[in-house]
Short mmCIF file of C-alpha atoms and ligand atoms in Angstrom, two decimals:
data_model
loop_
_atom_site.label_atom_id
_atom_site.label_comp_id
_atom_site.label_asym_id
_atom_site.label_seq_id
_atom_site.Cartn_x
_atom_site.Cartn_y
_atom_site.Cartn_z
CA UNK A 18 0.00 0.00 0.00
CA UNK A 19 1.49 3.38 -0.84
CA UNK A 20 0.07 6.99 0.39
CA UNK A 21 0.27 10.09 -1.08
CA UNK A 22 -0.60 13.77 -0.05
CA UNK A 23 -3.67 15.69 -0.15
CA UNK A 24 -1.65 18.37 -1.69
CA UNK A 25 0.21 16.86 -4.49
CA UNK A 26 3.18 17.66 -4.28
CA UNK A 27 5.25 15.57 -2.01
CA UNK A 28 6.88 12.09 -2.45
CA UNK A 29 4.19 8.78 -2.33
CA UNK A 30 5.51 6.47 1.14
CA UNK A 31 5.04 3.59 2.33
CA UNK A 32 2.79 2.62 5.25
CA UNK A 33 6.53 2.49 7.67
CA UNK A 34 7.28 5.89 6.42
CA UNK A 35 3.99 7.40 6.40
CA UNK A 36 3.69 6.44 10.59
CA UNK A 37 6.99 8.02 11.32
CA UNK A 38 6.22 11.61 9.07
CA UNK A 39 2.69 12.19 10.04
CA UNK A 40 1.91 15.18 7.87
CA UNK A 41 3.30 15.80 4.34
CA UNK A 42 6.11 17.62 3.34
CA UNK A 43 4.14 19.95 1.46
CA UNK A 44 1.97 20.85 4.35
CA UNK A 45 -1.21 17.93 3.11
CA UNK A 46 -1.85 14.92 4.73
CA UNK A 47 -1.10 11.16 3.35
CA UNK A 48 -4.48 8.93 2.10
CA UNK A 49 -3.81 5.34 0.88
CA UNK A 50 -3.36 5.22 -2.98
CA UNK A 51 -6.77 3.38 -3.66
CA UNK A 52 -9.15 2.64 -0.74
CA UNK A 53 -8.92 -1.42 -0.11
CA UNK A 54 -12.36 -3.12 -0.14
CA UNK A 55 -13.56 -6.06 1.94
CA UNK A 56 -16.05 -8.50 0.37
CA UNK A 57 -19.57 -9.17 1.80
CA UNK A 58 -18.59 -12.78 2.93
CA UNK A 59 -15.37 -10.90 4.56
CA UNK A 60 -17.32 -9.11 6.68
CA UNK A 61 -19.87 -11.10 7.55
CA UNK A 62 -16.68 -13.61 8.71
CA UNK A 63 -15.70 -10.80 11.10
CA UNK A 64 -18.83 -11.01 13.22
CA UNK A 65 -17.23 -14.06 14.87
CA UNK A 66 -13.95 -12.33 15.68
CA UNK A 67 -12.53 -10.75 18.99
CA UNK A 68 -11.56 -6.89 18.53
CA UNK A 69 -8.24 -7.67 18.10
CA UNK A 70 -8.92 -10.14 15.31
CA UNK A 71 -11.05 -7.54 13.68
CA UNK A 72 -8.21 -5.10 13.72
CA UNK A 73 -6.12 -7.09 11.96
CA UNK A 74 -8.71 -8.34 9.86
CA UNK A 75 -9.40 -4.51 8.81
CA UNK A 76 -5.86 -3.16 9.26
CA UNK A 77 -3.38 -5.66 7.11
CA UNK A 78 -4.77 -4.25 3.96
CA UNK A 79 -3.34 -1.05 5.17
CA UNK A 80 -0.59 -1.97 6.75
CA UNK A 81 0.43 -4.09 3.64
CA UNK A 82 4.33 -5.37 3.88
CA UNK A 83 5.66 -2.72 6.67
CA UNK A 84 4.30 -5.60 8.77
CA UNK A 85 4.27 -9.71 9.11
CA UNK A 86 0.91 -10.86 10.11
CA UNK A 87 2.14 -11.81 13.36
CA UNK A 88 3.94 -8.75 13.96
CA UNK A 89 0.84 -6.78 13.09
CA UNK A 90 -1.48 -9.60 15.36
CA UNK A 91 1.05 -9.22 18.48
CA UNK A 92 0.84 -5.08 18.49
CA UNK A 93 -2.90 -5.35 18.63
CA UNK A 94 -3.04 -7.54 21.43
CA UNK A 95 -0.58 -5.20 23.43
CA UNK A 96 -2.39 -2.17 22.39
CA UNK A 97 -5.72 -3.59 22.81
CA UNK A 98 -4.95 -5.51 26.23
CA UNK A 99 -4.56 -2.13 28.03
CA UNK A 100 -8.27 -1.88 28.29
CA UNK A 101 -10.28 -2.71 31.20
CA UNK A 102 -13.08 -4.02 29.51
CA UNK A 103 -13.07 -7.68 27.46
CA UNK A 104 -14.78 -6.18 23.85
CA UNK A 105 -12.37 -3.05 24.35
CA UNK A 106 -15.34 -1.06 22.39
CA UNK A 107 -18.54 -2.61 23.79
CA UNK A 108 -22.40 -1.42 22.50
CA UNK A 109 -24.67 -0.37 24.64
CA UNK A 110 -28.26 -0.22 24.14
CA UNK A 111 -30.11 3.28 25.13
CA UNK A 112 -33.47 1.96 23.68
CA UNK A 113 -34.73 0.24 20.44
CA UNK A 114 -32.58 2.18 17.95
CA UNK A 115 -30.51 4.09 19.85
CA UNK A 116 -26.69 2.57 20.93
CA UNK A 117 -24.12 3.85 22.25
CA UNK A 118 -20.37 2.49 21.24
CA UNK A 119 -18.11 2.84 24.21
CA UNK A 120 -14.31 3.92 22.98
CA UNK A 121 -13.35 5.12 26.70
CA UNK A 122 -11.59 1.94 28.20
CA UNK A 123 -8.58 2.74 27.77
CA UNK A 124 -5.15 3.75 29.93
CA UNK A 125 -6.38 7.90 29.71
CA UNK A 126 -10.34 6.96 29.72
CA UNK A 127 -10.83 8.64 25.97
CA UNK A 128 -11.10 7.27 22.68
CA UNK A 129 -7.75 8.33 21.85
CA UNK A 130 -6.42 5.58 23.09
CA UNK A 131 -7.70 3.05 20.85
CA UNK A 132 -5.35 4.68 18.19
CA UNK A 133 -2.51 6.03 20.04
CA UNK A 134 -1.85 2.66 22.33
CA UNK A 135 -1.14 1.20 18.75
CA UNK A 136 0.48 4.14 17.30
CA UNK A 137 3.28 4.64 20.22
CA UNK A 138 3.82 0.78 19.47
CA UNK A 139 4.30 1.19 15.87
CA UNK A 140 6.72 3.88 16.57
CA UNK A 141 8.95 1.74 18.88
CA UNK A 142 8.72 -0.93 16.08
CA UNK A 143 9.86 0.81 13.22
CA UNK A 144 12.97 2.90 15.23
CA UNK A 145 14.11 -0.26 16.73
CA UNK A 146 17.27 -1.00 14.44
CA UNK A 147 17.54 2.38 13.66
CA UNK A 148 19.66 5.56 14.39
CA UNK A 149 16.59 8.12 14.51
CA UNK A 150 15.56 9.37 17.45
CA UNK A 151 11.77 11.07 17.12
CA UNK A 152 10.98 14.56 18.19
CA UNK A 153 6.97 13.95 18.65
CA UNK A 154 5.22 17.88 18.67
CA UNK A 155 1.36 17.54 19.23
CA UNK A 156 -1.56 20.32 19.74
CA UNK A 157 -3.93 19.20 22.30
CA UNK A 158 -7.33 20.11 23.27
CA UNK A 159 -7.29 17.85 25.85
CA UNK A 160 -7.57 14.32 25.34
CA UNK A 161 -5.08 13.62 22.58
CA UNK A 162 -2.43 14.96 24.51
CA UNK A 163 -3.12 12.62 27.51
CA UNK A 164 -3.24 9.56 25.17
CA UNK A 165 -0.30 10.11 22.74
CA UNK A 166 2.02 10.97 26.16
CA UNK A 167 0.49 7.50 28.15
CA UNK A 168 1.29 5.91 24.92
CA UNK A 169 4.84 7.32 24.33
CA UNK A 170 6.32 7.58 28.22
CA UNK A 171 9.38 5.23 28.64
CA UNK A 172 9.33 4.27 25.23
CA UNK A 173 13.22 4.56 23.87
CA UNK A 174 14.53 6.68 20.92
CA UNK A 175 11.68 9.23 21.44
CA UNK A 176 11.02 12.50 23.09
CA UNK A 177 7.19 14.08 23.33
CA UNK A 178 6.42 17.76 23.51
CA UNK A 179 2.78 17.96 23.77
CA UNK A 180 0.90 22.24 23.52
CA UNK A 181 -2.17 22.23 25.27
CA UNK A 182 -4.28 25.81 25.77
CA UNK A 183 -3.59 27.22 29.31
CA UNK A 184 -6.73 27.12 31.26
CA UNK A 185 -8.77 25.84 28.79
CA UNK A 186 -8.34 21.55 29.36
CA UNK A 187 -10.46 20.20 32.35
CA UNK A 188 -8.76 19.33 35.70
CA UNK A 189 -7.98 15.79 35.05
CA UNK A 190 -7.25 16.21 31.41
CA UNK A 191 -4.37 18.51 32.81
CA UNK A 192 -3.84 16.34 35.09
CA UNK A 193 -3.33 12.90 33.43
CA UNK A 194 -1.03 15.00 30.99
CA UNK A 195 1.06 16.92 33.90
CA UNK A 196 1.61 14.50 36.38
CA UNK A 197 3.53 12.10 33.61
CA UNK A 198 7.31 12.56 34.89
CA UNK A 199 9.17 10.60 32.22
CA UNK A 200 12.35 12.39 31.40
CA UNK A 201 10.86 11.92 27.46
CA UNK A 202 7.94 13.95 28.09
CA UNK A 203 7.28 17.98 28.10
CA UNK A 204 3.95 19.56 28.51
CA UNK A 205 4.05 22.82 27.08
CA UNK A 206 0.75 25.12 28.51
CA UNK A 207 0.19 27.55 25.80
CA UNK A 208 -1.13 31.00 26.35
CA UNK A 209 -3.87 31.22 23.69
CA UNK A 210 -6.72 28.89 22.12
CA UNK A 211 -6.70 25.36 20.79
CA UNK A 212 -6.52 26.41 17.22
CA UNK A 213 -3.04 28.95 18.09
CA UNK A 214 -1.48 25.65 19.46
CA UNK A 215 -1.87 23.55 16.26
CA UNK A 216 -0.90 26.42 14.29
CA UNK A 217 2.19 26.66 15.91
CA UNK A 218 2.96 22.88 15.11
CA UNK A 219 2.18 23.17 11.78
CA UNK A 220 4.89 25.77 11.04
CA UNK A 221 7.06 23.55 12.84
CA UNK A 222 6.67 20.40 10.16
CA UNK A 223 6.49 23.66 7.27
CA UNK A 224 9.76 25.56 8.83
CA UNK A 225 12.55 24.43 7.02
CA UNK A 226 15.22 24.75 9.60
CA UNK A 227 13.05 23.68 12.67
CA UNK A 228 12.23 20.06 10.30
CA UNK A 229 15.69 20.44 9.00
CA UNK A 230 17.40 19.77 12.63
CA UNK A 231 14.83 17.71 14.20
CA UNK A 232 13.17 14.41 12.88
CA UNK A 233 9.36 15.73 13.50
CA UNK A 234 6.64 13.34 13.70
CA UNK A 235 2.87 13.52 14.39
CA UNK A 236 0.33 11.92 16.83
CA UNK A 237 -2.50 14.70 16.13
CA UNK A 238 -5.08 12.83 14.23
CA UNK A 239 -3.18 14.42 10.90
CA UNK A 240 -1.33 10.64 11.17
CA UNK A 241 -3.02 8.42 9.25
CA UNK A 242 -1.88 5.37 11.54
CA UNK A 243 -4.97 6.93 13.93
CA UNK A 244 -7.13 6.90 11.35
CA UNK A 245 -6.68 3.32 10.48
CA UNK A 246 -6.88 2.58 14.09
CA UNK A 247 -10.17 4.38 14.38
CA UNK A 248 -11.65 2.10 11.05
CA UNK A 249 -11.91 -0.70 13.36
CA UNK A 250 -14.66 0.09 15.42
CA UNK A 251 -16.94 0.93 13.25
CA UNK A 252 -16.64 -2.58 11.27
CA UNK A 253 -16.73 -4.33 14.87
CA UNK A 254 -20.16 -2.50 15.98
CA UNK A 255 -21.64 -2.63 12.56
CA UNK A 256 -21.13 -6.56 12.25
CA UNK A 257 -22.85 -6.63 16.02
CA UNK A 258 -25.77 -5.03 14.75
CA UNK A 259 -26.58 -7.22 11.68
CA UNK A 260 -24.10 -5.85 9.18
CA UNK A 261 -23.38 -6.80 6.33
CA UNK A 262 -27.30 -7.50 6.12
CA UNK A 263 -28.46 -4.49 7.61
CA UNK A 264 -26.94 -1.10 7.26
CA UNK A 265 -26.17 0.82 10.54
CA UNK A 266 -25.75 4.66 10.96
CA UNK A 267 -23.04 6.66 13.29
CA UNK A 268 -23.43 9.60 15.35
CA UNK A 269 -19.83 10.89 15.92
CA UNK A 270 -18.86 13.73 18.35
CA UNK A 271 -16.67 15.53 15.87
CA UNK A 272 -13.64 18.15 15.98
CA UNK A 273 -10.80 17.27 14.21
CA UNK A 274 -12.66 15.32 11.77
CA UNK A 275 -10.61 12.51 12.65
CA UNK A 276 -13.24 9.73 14.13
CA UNK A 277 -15.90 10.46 11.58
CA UNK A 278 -13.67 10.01 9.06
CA UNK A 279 -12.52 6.75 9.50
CA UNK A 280 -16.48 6.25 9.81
CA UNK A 281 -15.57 7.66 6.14
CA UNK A 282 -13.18 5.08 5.15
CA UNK A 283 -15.11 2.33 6.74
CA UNK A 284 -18.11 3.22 3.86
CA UNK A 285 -15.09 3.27 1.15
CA UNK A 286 -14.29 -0.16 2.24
CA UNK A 287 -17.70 -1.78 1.62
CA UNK A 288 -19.16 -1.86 5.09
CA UNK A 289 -22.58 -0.64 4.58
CA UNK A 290 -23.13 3.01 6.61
CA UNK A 291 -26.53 4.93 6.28
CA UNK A 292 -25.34 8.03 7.51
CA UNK A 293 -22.51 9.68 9.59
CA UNK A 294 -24.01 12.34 11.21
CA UNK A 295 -21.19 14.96 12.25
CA UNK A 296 -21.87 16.46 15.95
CA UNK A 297 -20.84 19.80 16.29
CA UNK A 298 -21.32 22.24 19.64
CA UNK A 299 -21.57 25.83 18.88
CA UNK A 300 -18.07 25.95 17.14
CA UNK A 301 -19.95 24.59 14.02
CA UNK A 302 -17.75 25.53 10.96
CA UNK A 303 -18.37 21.37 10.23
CA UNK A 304 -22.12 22.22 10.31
CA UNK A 305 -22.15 25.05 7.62
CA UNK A 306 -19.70 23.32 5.63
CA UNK A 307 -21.41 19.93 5.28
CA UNK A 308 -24.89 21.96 5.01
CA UNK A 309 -24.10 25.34 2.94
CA UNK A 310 -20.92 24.57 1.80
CA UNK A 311 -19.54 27.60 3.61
CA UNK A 312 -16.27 26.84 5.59
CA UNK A 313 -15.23 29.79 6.98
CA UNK A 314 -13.65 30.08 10.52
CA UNK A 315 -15.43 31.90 13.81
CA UNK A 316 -13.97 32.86 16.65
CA UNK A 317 -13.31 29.84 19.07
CA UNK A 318 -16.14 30.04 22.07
CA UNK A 319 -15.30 27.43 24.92
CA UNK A 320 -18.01 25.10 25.95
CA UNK A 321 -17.91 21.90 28.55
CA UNK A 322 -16.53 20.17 25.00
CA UNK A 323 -13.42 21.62 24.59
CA UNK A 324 -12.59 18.50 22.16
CA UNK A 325 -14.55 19.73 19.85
CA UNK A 326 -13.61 23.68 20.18
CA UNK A 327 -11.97 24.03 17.54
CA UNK A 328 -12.61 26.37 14.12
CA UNK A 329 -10.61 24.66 11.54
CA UNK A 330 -10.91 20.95 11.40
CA UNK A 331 -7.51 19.33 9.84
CA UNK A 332 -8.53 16.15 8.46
CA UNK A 333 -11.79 17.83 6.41
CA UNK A 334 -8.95 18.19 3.99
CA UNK A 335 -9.02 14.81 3.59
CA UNK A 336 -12.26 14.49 2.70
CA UNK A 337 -12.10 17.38 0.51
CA UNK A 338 -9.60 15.84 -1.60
CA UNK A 339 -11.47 12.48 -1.60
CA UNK A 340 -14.57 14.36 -2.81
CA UNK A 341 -12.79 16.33 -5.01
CA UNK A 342 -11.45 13.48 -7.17
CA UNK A 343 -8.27 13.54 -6.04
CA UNK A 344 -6.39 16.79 -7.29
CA UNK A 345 -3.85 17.85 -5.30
CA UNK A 346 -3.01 20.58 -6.88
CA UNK A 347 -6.87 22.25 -7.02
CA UNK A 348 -6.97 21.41 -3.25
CA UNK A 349 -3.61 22.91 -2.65
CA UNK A 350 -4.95 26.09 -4.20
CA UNK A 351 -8.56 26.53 -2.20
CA UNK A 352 -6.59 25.26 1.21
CA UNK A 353 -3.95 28.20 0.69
CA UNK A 354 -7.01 30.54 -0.14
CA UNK A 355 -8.89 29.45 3.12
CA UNK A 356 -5.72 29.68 4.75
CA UNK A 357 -4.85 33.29 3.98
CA UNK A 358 -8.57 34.25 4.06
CA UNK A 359 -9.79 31.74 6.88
CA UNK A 360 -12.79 30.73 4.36
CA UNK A 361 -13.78 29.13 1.53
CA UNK A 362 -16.60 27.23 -0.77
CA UNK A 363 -16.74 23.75 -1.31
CA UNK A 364 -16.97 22.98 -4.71
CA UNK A 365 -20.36 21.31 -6.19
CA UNK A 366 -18.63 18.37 -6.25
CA UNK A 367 -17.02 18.11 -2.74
CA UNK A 368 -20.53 19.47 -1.81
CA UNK A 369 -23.17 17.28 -3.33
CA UNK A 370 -20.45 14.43 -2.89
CA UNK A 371 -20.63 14.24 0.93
CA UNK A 372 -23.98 13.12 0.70
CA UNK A 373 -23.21 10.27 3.36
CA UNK A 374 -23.00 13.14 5.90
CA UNK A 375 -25.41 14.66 7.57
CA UNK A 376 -24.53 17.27 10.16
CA UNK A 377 -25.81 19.34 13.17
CA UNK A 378 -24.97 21.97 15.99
CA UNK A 379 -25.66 21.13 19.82
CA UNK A 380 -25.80 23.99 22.04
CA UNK A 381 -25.56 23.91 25.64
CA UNK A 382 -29.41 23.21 26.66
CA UNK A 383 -30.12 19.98 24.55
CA UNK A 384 -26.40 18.75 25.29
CA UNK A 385 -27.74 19.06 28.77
CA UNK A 386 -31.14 17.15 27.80
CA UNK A 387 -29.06 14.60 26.22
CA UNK A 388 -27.09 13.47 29.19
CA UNK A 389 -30.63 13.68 31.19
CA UNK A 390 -32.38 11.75 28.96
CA UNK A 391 -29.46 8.90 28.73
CA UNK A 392 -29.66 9.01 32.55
CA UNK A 393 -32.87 8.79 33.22
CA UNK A 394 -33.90 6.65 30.27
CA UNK A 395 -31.48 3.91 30.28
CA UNK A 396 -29.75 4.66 32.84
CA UNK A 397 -26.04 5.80 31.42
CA UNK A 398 -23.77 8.22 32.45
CA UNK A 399 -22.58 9.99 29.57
CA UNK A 400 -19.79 12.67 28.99
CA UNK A 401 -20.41 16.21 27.12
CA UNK A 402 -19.13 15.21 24.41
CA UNK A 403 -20.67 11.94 23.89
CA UNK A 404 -24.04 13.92 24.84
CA UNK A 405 -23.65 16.37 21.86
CA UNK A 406 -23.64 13.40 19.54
CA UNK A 407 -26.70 11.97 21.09
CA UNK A 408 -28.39 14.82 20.38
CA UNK A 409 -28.18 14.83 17.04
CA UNK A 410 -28.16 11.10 17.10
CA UNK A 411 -31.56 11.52 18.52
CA UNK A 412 -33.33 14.21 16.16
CA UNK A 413 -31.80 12.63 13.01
CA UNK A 414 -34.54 10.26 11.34
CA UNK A 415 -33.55 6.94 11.04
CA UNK A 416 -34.56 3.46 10.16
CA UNK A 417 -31.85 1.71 10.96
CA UNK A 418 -29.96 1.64 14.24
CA UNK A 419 -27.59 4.26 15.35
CA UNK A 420 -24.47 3.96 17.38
CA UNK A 421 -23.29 7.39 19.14
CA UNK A 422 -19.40 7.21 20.24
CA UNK A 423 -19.13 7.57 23.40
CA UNK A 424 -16.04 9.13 23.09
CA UNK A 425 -14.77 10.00 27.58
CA UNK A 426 -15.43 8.66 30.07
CA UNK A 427 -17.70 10.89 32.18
CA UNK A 428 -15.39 10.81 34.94
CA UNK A 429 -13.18 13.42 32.25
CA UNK A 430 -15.83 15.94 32.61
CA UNK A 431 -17.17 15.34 36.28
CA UNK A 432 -18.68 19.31 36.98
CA UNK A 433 -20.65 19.01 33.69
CA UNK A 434 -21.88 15.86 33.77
CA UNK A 435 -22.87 17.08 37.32
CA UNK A 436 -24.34 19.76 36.75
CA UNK A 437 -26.53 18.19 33.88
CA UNK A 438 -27.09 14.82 35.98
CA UNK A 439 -26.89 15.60 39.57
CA UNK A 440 -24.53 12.47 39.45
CA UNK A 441 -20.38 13.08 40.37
CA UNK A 442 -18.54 10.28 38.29
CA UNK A 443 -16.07 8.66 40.26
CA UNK A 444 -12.36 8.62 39.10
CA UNK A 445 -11.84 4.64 37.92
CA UNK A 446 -9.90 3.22 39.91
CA UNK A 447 -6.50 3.62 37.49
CA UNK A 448 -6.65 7.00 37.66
CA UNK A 449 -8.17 7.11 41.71
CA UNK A 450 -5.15 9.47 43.20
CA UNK A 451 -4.54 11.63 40.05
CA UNK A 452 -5.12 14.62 42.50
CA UNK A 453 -2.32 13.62 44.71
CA UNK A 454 0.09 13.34 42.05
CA UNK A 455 3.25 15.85 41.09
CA UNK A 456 2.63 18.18 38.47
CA UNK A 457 5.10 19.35 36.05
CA UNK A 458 4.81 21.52 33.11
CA UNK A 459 6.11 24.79 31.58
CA UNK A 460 3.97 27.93 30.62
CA UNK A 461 4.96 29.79 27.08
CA UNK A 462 3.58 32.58 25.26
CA UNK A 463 2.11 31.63 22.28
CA UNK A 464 4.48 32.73 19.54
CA UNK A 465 6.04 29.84 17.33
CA UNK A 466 9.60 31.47 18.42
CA UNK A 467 9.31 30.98 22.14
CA UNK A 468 8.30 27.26 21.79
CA UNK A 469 10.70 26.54 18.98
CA UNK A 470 13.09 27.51 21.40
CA UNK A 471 12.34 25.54 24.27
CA UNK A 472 12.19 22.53 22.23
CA UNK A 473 15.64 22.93 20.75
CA UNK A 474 17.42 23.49 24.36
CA UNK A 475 15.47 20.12 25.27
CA UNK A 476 15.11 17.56 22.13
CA UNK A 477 17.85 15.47 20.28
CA UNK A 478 18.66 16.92 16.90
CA UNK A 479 18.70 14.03 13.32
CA UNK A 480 21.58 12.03 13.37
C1 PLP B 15 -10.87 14.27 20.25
C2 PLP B 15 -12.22 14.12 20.78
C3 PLP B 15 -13.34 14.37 19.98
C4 PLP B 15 -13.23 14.84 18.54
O1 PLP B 15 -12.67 13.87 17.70
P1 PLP B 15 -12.09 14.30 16.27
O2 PLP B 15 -11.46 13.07 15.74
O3 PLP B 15 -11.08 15.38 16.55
O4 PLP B 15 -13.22 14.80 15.46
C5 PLP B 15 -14.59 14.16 20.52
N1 PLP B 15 -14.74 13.78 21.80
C6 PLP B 15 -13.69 13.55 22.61
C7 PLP B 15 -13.93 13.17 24.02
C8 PLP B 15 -12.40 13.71 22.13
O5 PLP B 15 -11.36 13.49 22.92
#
């Protein structure tokens, strides 16, 4: 399997090289080649299969030669056997049509993990043998940052500096980030929004100097390792819920455009999705794009889902280029426009072609509702985020079933879902004394000079 960029113009990789780069060279992001398809009979088969099983099932066409099949089998069931529960992504049923997929089982207690516990193990793969030490830069709103720096502590030949916005990740999120003391991770508390943070990264992969001394690579979801990772769920719940045979729709809590996405690539591989319906909160650019074809940045509010507060949504490129059949250098052209101008028009194709979408925006009252109703109703506990998908999970006519994510734990987000539910989540167990830990992390202004600086006093330069 080979990838190439959204934006044309840099070098097609393999699936070894495209782990370790993350994003392009010429500021895209990498897409397998040709999407691989799985037969009817194949996926039927993988209703029988454990979730690790299924990864592999869905993942080798990916993967391709980078890895042996036992190679590929053995970093699934490390990855995988970090999570407390037996199905690692188990369905819940809300009520006769309405199911919830549960991604937060994981080491950090957020869907991250399903992609970064295999990611960081990919990484230690493919350096082992080598003479590269990885300088890992990451933007976090929270959750990814927690993830990718569980995944990547200890591990050998790589350092982590993870940006998150100062003030603006919950408690624990901070926390579970913060209180990580390996000598190979830096948290970096940025003074300004999510969106100024991943900026600031960006340059860092386009600078040629910074990417010149240090060997940059990715966990944001702009690594398409995470998006494989991601592909697998939705084949495992779809298979529990009659498919191939019956066609299942997903309600996806969405930011980064990362989880629906894979949703995306699921559909591209044969596994029969309704709809994706993209959850927004009030930072909806996702909602006018997919509805009026108007992508054009606001100004970043903060809500209790700061995983999804964000005004430009990386990996919508990818589905703009997918859409737009496949011309880098058109979508090189309307990305630099939006990016000088901070807006743009789809085209009628990209448009009218993401017709498997459907979209809405969740404000603050019926997120509330949602995590009511899922309480009272049924009984579940459900994080903000999850919540907003519900919501539009629920108004969105359907006659087929349809899975929200569930993508926290509520414990994350324990004044919201408190204030909504009258319920205080408990810290699991894992994470039980996460108050009484040592914090340590350093506070920067927000200008790409100050933090380029800090990370060259600190990281290992190429060899
Ligand atoms: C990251 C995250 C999201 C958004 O996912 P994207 O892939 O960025 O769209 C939603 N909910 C939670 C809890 C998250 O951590």
């Amino acid at each position: 399997m080979r990838y190439v960029s959204t934006r044309g113009a840099a070098p097609a990789l393999d699936f070894r090289d495209v782990t370790l780069a993350g994003l392009a060279s010429d500021g895209g992001l990498y897409l397998p080649e040709a999407w691989p398809g799985l037969s009817r009979d194949q996926i039927a088969g993988l209703a029988n299969l454990s979730y690790v099983d299924t990864a592999v099932a869905v993942m080798t066409p990916f993967v391709g030669d980078a890895l042996t099949a036992d190679e590929l089998k053995d970093l699934c069931t490390r990855a995988y056997g970090r999570f407390s529960h037996a199905a690692v992504t188990p369905l819940v049923q809300l009520d006769h049509d309405q199911w919830l997929l549960e991604l937060f089982h994981g080491p950090t207690l957020a869907f991250k993990d399903v992609a970064l516990q295999l990611l960081g193990l990919l990484f230690e793969k493919f350096l082992t043998g080598t003479d590269t030490h990885l300088t890992i830069v990451g933007a976090t709103s929270g959750d990814t940052g927690s993830a990718a720096i569980d995944a990547i502590a200890g591990r050998q030949g790589v350092d982590i500096f993870m940006l998150h916005p100062a003030g603006r990740v919950s408690d624990v999120q901070r926390r579970q980030m913060t209180t990580v003391l390996a000598p190979n991770v830096h948290n970096i508390a940025i003074d300004g929004d999510f969106d100024t943070a991943q900026a600031l990264v960006k340059r860092m992969f386009n600078d040629p100097g910074f990417s010149g001394t240090f060997a940059l690579s990715a966990v944001n979801s702009i690594n398409w390792a995470r998006l494989m990772a991601q592909v697998v769920y939705y084949f495992y719940a779809a298979v529990r819920l009659g498919a191939p045979d019956r066609a299942v729709a997903f309600s996806v809590p969405t930011g980064n455009f990362g989880d629906v996405f894979a949703g995306y690539v699921a559909a591209k591989m044969g596994l029969p999705v309704a709809k994706l319906i993209v959850a927004t909160n009030v930072n909806d650019i996702l909602h006018r794009a997919l509805s009026a074809g108007d992508y054009s940045k606001g100004v970043v509010q903060q809500t209790p889902t700061p995983s999804m507060d964000i005004q430009v949504s990386s990996n919508f490129e990818r589905l703009l280029f997918d859409l737009g059949a496949r011309d880098g250098a058109a979508l090189a052209a309307q990305m630099q426009g939006f990016e000088s101008s901070g807006a743009m028009r789809l085209t009628n194709a990209q448009h009218t072609g993401a017709d498997l979408f459907a979209s809405d925006r969740v404000d603050l009252d019926d997120m509330t509702l949602a995590m009511r109703w899922a309480h009272e109703r049924a009984g579940e506990v459900i994080d903000p985020h999850t919540a907003i998908a519900l919501a539009a999970a629920r108004r969105h006519e359907s006659d087929v079933p349809v899975v929200t994510l569930a993508t926290a734990h509520p414990a994350k987000f324990r004044d919201a879902v408190e204030r909504a539910t009258g319920q205080r989540p408990a810290l699991p167990g894992r994470i039980g004394d996460l108050f009484d830990r040592e914090e340590r992390f350093a506070s920067l202004p927000g200008t790409f000079e100050a933090v380029t600086a800090y990370i060259a006093a600190r990281a290992v330069p190429r060899g």
